[in-house]
Amino acid sequence: MKMCGKLVLILWIGALIGCGGTSSTTSSITPTPAPAPAPTPTPTPTPTPTPTPTPTPTPTPTPTPTPTPTTQGQWSTLPYTMPIKPIHAARLNTGKVLVIAGSGNDRHNAFPISTNPDYEAAVWDTQSGTIMAQRIAWDMFCNGASTMPDGRVLIQGGTSVYGTEIAGNADTPFEGLANSAIFDPTTEMFSAAESTAHGRWYPTLTELGDGRIMTTSGLDENGNVNNTSEIYSAGWGPEIPGNPSGFDPSFVFNFSLYPRMHLLPTGQVFLSAPLPETLIFDPTKQTWAFLAGTIYGEVTGSRFYGSSVLLPMTPENNYDPKVIILGGDNPATKTTEIIDLGQPSPVWVSGPPMAVPRVEMEATLLPNGKVLVSGGSGVDEDAGTASLQAEIYDPRTNSFSSARSNVFPRLYHNIQLLLPDGTVFLAGSNPAQGSYEKHIEIYKPAYLFNADNNPAVRPTITSVPLGVTYGGTFTVATPNTDIASVVLIKPGSVTHSFDMDQRLVGLSFTAVTGGLTATVPSNSNLTPPGYYMLFVVNKAGVPSVASFVHISGALAPVAAMAFRPLNTAPLHPAHMLHVTESPLPWRGKMH
């Protein structure tokens, strides 16, 4: 059933986000006049580059050159703003972006204060600049979301009651909803789906290698940790206990909220953060086990509102799964850690530090295999400590480099997603209930610029089949003969500093007349079924604009790695909650 009608907000712009050209928008209604250019923000103005000094005969050190787009990329602010609070965002196979606000972290826009709350979602057409907003039937604020194999988005969980409204006690946690919905990118409407057994507020959704979607953790309808998982196919399966195996039945473990989870090529699911205990899940046996403890955060700390990324899996690295965790905690850390899950006894090792500490940060995979890291702050929700300096992590060199600075502080409830044209959008920031940062920023990576700072000449995809199958080959038509890599990137689904869907898988390929022939891995656990953005990248590291392809076929069984799990209980298995919507004095206790 349809949940609501559609309200249309049309924003007129004079420039495209996409691959170039002139934008225009038409409508049967009187168009809204063009908005004034976005004002220059006063709290954090863009630093003025230091000019290069005139050389002198004295033997002084060579001054550092002014950063250029060629070396560090370029940030810009769109001339229009986001009309709803962008709490969640999911990339659609139509090229558009689904944005969900729900009540938008505003208890005055939710029950019981409001008897007619305005729960909202929107669809953003990044090419035309139109944003179509609609009311939704229930509060999807703090949900989990993942894209299903057919391109529809499964949304699960949300807010039943704001914690501060339970008996007026600010120390009381939120209460979660069991509701689920499915968003159809073709009709751009929501329909109701089966509810889970109990409420989930702050759940994580993960696509498994057979295309089913698993929901894990969250707060239930009573404000307690829902220490179970459920798996969705045509409906939700039975609850799977979250307590790790191998311990006395009296041992109690609680999932963290919004656990950072990744599907491995074995079909197992790795839970990487934010707690120091990291776990492995076997979907066949439906059991959890402790795998390894992180370096950072023993006893008191954690990586809450840091991020976690499953690094690119390519033919060059033999599709070896490695995960990097970054930042988090309050005050924030700039440390990172990396684990290699291609071996039976994996351990966390220290990675290179980021340039600045980050809590409430973002980390996004790029077509060249690097990771854009941005946003956050040194102290949670303190704009005076905003981490404006963006940076790029290169897995090949295991190092960070500068990606210049964005303009607006991006604190709690910011989002970041890769767009099909190889740029990245950054939006949101909602540390105070009832208000949010409306400006949208776009990052153009250095690969989009030549040495003279002019736009780079990009490889092009002239045609590609819409559907490809596991283990099969397909032709990518391109006039370019200097292609160095062909990559699939799963469209993201991001909220609360973690992208639940993103993954990058490289393809083996050979050059043929008029293009190249690429091979899809036969392992659906490596590349779970569904839609992907296909990029070709030339030898200069410049990516094409992506084409969407759909992967299907014979599904691979779980081929579980015989990991050697920990057999001693961790020091602190039961953590208190960490709820950023609660008042700041309480948040420090909610670990």
Coordinates of N, CA, C and O in Angstrom, one line a residue, residues 302-387:
S302 N 36.2 4.0 23.0 CA 35.5 3.3 21.9 C 35.6 4.2 20.7 O 36.0 5.4 20.8
R303 N 35.2 3.7 19.5 CA 35.2 4.4 18.3 C 33.8 4.8 17.9 O 33.4 4.8 16.7
F304 N 33.0 5.2 18.9 CA 31.6 5.6 18.5 C 31.7 6.9 17.6 O 32.4 7.8 17.9
Y305 N 30.9 6.8 16.5 CA 30.9 7.9 15.5 C 32.2 8.1 14.8 O 32.5 9.1 14.3
G306 N 33.0 7.0 14.9 CA 34.1 6.9 13.9 C 33.5 6.2 12.7 O 32.3 5.9 12.6
S307 N 34.3 5.8 11.7 CA 33.8 5.1 10.6 C 34.6 3.8 10.3 O 35.7 3.5 11.0
S308 N 34.1 3.0 9.4 CA 34.7 1.7 9.1 C 34.5 1.5 7.6 O 33.4 1.7 7.1
V309 N 35.6 1.0 6.9 CA 35.5 0.8 5.4 C 36.1 -0.5 5.1 O 37.2 -0.8 5.5
L310 N 35.3 -1.3 4.3 CA 35.9 -2.5 3.7 C 36.7 -2.0 2.5 O 36.1 -1.5 1.5
L311 N 38.0 -2.2 2.5 CA 38.8 -1.6 1.5 C 38.7 -2.4 0.1 O 38.1 -3.5 0.1
P312 N 39.1 -1.8 -1.0 CA 38.9 -2.4 -2.3 C 39.4 -3.8 -2.4 O 40.5 -4.1 -1.9
M313 N 38.6 -4.6 -3.0 CA 39.0 -6.0 -3.3 C 39.1 -6.2 -4.8 O 38.2 -6.0 -5.5
T314 N 40.3 -6.5 -5.2 CA 40.6 -6.4 -6.7 C 41.5 -7.6 -7.1 O 42.0 -8.3 -6.2
P315 N 41.6 -7.9 -8.4 CA 42.5 -9.0 -8.8 C 43.9 -8.8 -8.4 O 44.6 -9.8 -8.1
E316 N 44.4 -7.5 -8.3 CA 45.7 -7.2 -7.9 C 46.0 -7.7 -6.4 O 47.1 -8.1 -6.1
N317 N 45.0 -7.6 -5.5 CA 45.3 -8.0 -4.1 C 44.6 -9.3 -3.9 O 44.4 -9.7 -2.7
N318 N 44.2 -10.1 -5.0 CA 43.6 -11.4 -4.9 C 42.3 -11.4 -4.0 O 42.0 -12.3 -3.4
Y319 N 41.6 -10.2 -4.2 CA 40.4 -10.1 -3.5 C 40.5 -10.3 -2.0 O 39.5 -10.8 -1.3
D320 N 41.6 -9.9 -1.4 CA 41.8 -10.0 0.0 C 41.0 -9.0 0.8 O 41.2 -7.8 0.5
P321 N 40.2 -9.4 1.8 CA 39.4 -8.4 2.5 C 40.1 -7.8 3.6 O 40.5 -8.5 4.6
K322 N 40.3 -6.5 3.6 CA 40.9 -5.7 4.7 C 39.9 -4.6 5.1 O 39.2 -4.1 4.3
V323 N 39.9 -4.4 6.4 CA 39.0 -3.3 6.9 C 39.8 -2.3 7.7 O 40.7 -2.7 8.4
I324 N 39.5 -1.0 7.4 CA 40.1 0.0 8.2 C 39.0 0.7 9.1 O 37.9 1.0 8.6
I325 N 39.4 1.0 10.3 CA 38.5 1.8 11.2 C 39.2 3.0 11.5 O 40.4 3.1 11.7
L326 N 38.4 4.1 11.6 CA 39.0 5.5 11.7 C 38.3 6.3 12.7 O 37.0 6.3 12.8
G327 N 39.0 7.0 13.6 CA 38.5 8.1 14.4 C 37.5 7.6 15.4 O 37.5 6.4 15.9
G328 N 36.6 8.5 15.8 CA 35.6 8.2 16.8 C 36.0 8.7 18.2 O 37.0 9.3 18.4
D329 N 35.1 8.4 19.2 CA 35.3 8.7 20.6 C 35.1 10.2 20.9 O 34.9 11.0 19.9
N330 N 35.1 10.6 22.1 CA 34.9 12.0 22.5 C 35.7 12.3 23.8 O 35.3 11.8 24.8
P331 N 36.7 13.2 23.8 CA 37.3 13.8 22.6 C 37.8 12.8 21.6 O 38.1 11.6 21.9
A332 N 37.8 13.2 20.3 CA 38.0 12.3 19.2 C 39.5 11.9 19.1 O 40.4 12.5 19.6
T333 N 39.7 10.8 18.5 CA 41.0 10.3 18.1 C 41.3 10.4 16.6 O 40.3 10.4 15.9
K334 N 42.5 10.6 16.3 CA 42.9 10.6 14.9 C 43.5 9.3 14.4 O 44.0 9.2 13.3
T335 N 43.5 8.3 15.3 CA 44.1 7.0 15.0 C 43.3 6.2 14.1 O 42.1 6.4 13.9
T336 N 43.9 5.2 13.4 CA 43.3 4.3 12.5 C 43.8 2.9 12.9 O 44.9 2.8 13.4
E337 N 43.1 1.9 12.5 CA 43.5 0.5 12.6 C 43.1 -0.3 11.4 O 42.0 0.0 10.8
I338 N 43.9 -1.3 11.1 CA 43.6 -2.2 9.9 C 43.7 -3.6 10.3 O 44.5 -4.0 11.1
I339 N 42.8 -4.4 9.7 CA 42.8 -5.9 10.0 C 42.7 -6.6 8.6 O 41.9 -6.2 7.7
D340 N 43.5 -7.6 8.5 CA 43.4 -8.5 7.3 C 42.6 -9.7 7.5 O 43.1 -10.6 8.3
L341 N 41.4 -9.8 6.9 CA 40.5 -10.9 7.2 C 40.7 -12.1 6.2 O 39.8 -12.9 6.1
G342 N 41.8 -12.1 5.5 CA 42.1 -13.2 4.6 C 42.9 -14.2 5.3 O 43.4 -15.2 4.6
Q343 N 43.2 -14.1 6.6 CA 44.0 -15.1 7.3 C 43.2 -15.6 8.5 O 42.3 -14.9 9.0
P344 N 43.5 -16.8 9.0 CA 42.6 -17.4 10.0 C 42.8 -16.8 11.4 O 41.9 -16.9 12.3
S345 N 43.9 -16.1 11.7 CA 44.1 -15.4 13.0 C 44.4 -14.0 12.8 O 45.5 -13.5 13.1
P346 N 43.4 -13.2 12.3 CA 43.6 -11.8 12.1 C 43.8 -11.0 13.3 O 43.2 -11.3 14.4
V347 N 44.6 -10.0 13.3 CA 44.8 -9.1 14.4 C 44.7 -7.6 13.9 O 45.1 -7.4 12.7
W348 N 44.3 -6.7 14.7 CA 44.3 -5.3 14.3 C 45.7 -4.8 14.5 O 46.4 -5.0 15.4
V349 N 46.1 -4.0 13.5 CA 47.4 -3.3 13.5 C 47.2 -1.8 13.3 O 46.2 -1.4 12.7
S350 N 48.1 -1.0 13.9 CA 47.9 0.4 13.8 C 48.1 0.9 12.3 O 49.0 0.5 11.6
G351 N 47.2 1.7 11.9 CA 47.3 2.4 10.6 C 47.9 3.7 10.7 O 48.2 4.2 11.8
P352 N 48.1 4.5 9.6 CA 48.6 5.8 9.7 C 47.6 6.7 10.4 O 46.4 6.5 10.2
P353 N 48.0 7.7 11.1 CA 47.1 8.7 11.7 C 46.5 9.6 10.7 O 47.1 10.0 9.7
M354 N 45.3 10.0 10.9 CA 44.7 11.1 10.1 C 45.3 12.4 10.5 O 46.0 12.6 11.5
A355 N 45.1 13.4 9.7 CA 45.6 14.8 10.0 C 45.1 15.4 11.2 O 45.7 16.1 11.9
V356 N 43.8 15.1 11.5 CA 43.1 15.7 12.6 C 42.2 14.7 13.3 O 41.8 13.7 12.6
P357 N 41.9 14.8 14.6 CA 40.9 13.9 15.2 C 39.5 14.1 14.6 O 39.2 15.2 14.2
R358 N 38.7 13.1 14.6 CA 37.4 13.2 14.0 C 36.4 12.3 14.8 O 36.6 11.1 14.9
V359 N 35.3 12.9 15.2 CA 34.2 12.2 15.7 C 33.0 12.7 14.9 O 32.9 13.9 14.5
E360 N 32.0 11.9 14.5 CA 31.0 12.2 13.5 C 31.6 12.4 12.1 O 31.2 13.3 11.4
M361 N 32.5 11.5 11.7 CA 33.2 11.7 10.4 C 32.5 10.9 9.3 O 31.5 10.2 9.5
E362 N 33.1 11.0 8.1 CA 32.6 10.2 7.0 C 33.8 9.7 6.3 O 34.9 10.3 6.3
A363 N 33.7 8.5 5.6 CA 34.7 7.9 4.8 C 34.1 7.2 3.6 O 33.2 6.3 3.8
T364 N 34.5 7.6 2.4 CA 33.8 7.2 1.2 C 34.8 6.7 0.1 O 35.8 7.3 -0.2
L365 N 34.5 5.5 -0.4 CA 35.4 4.9 -1.4 C 35.2 5.7 -2.7 O 34.1 6.0 -3.2
L366 N 36.4 5.8 -3.4 CA 36.4 6.5 -4.7 C 36.7 5.5 -5.8 O 37.3 4.4 -5.5
P367 N 36.5 5.8 -7.1 CA 36.7 4.8 -8.2 C 38.2 4.4 -8.3 O 38.4 3.4 -8.9
N368 N 39.1 5.3 -7.9 CA 40.5 4.9 -8.0 C 41.0 4.0 -6.8 O 42.2 3.8 -6.7
G369 N 40.1 3.6 -6.0 CA 40.4 2.7 -4.9 C 40.8 3.5 -3.6 O 41.1 2.8 -2.6
K370 N 40.9 4.8 -3.6 CA 41.2 5.5 -2.4 C 40.0 5.9 -1.7 O 38.8 5.6 -2.1
V371 N 40.1 6.5 -0.5 CA 39.0 6.8 0.4 C 39.1 8.2 0.8 O 40.1 8.7 1.3
L372 N 38.0 8.9 0.5 CA 37.8 10.3 1.0 C 37.3 10.3 2.4 O 36.3 9.8 2.8
V373 N 38.1 11.0 3.3 CA 37.8 11.1 4.7 C 37.5 12.6 5.0 O 38.3 13.5 4.7
S374 N 36.4 12.9 5.6 CA 36.0 14.3 5.9 C 35.1 14.4 7.0 O 34.6 13.4 7.6
G375 N 34.8 15.6 7.5 CA 33.8 15.9 8.4 C 34.2 15.6 9.9 O 35.3 15.1 10.2
G376 N 33.3 15.9 10.8 CA 33.5 15.6 12.2 C 34.1 16.8 12.9 O 34.2 17.9 12.4
S377 N 34.6 16.5 14.1 CA 35.2 17.5 15.0 C 36.1 16.8 16.0 O 36.0 15.6 16.2
G378 N 36.9 17.6 16.7 CA 37.7 17.1 17.8 C 36.9 16.8 19.0 O 37.2 15.9 19.7
V379 N 35.9 17.6 19.3 CA 35.0 17.4 20.4 C 33.6 17.3 19.9 O 33.2 18.1 19.1
D380 N 32.9 16.3 20.3 CA 31.6 16.0 19.7 C 30.7 17.2 19.8 O 30.5 17.8 20.9
E381 N 30.2 17.5 18.6 CA 29.2 18.6 18.5 C 29.7 20.0 18.9 O 28.9 20.9 19.2
D382 N 31.0 20.2 18.8 CA 31.6 21.5 19.1 C 32.1 22.0 17.8 O 33.2 21.6 17.3
A383 N 31.4 23.0 17.2 CA 31.8 23.5 15.9 C 33.1 24.2 15.9 O 33.8 24.4 14.9
G384 N 33.5 24.7 17.1 CA 34.8 25.4 17.3 C 36.0 24.4 17.1 O 37.1 24.9 16.9
T385 N 35.7 23.1 17.1 CA 36.8 22.1 16.9 C 36.5 21.3 15.6 O 37.0 20.2 15.5
A386 N 35.7 21.9 14.7 CA 35.3 21.2 13.5 C 36.6 20.8 12.7 O 37.5 21.5 12.5
S387 N 36.5 19.5 12.2 CA 37.6 19.0 11.4 C 37.3 19.3 9.9 O 36.8 18.4 9.2

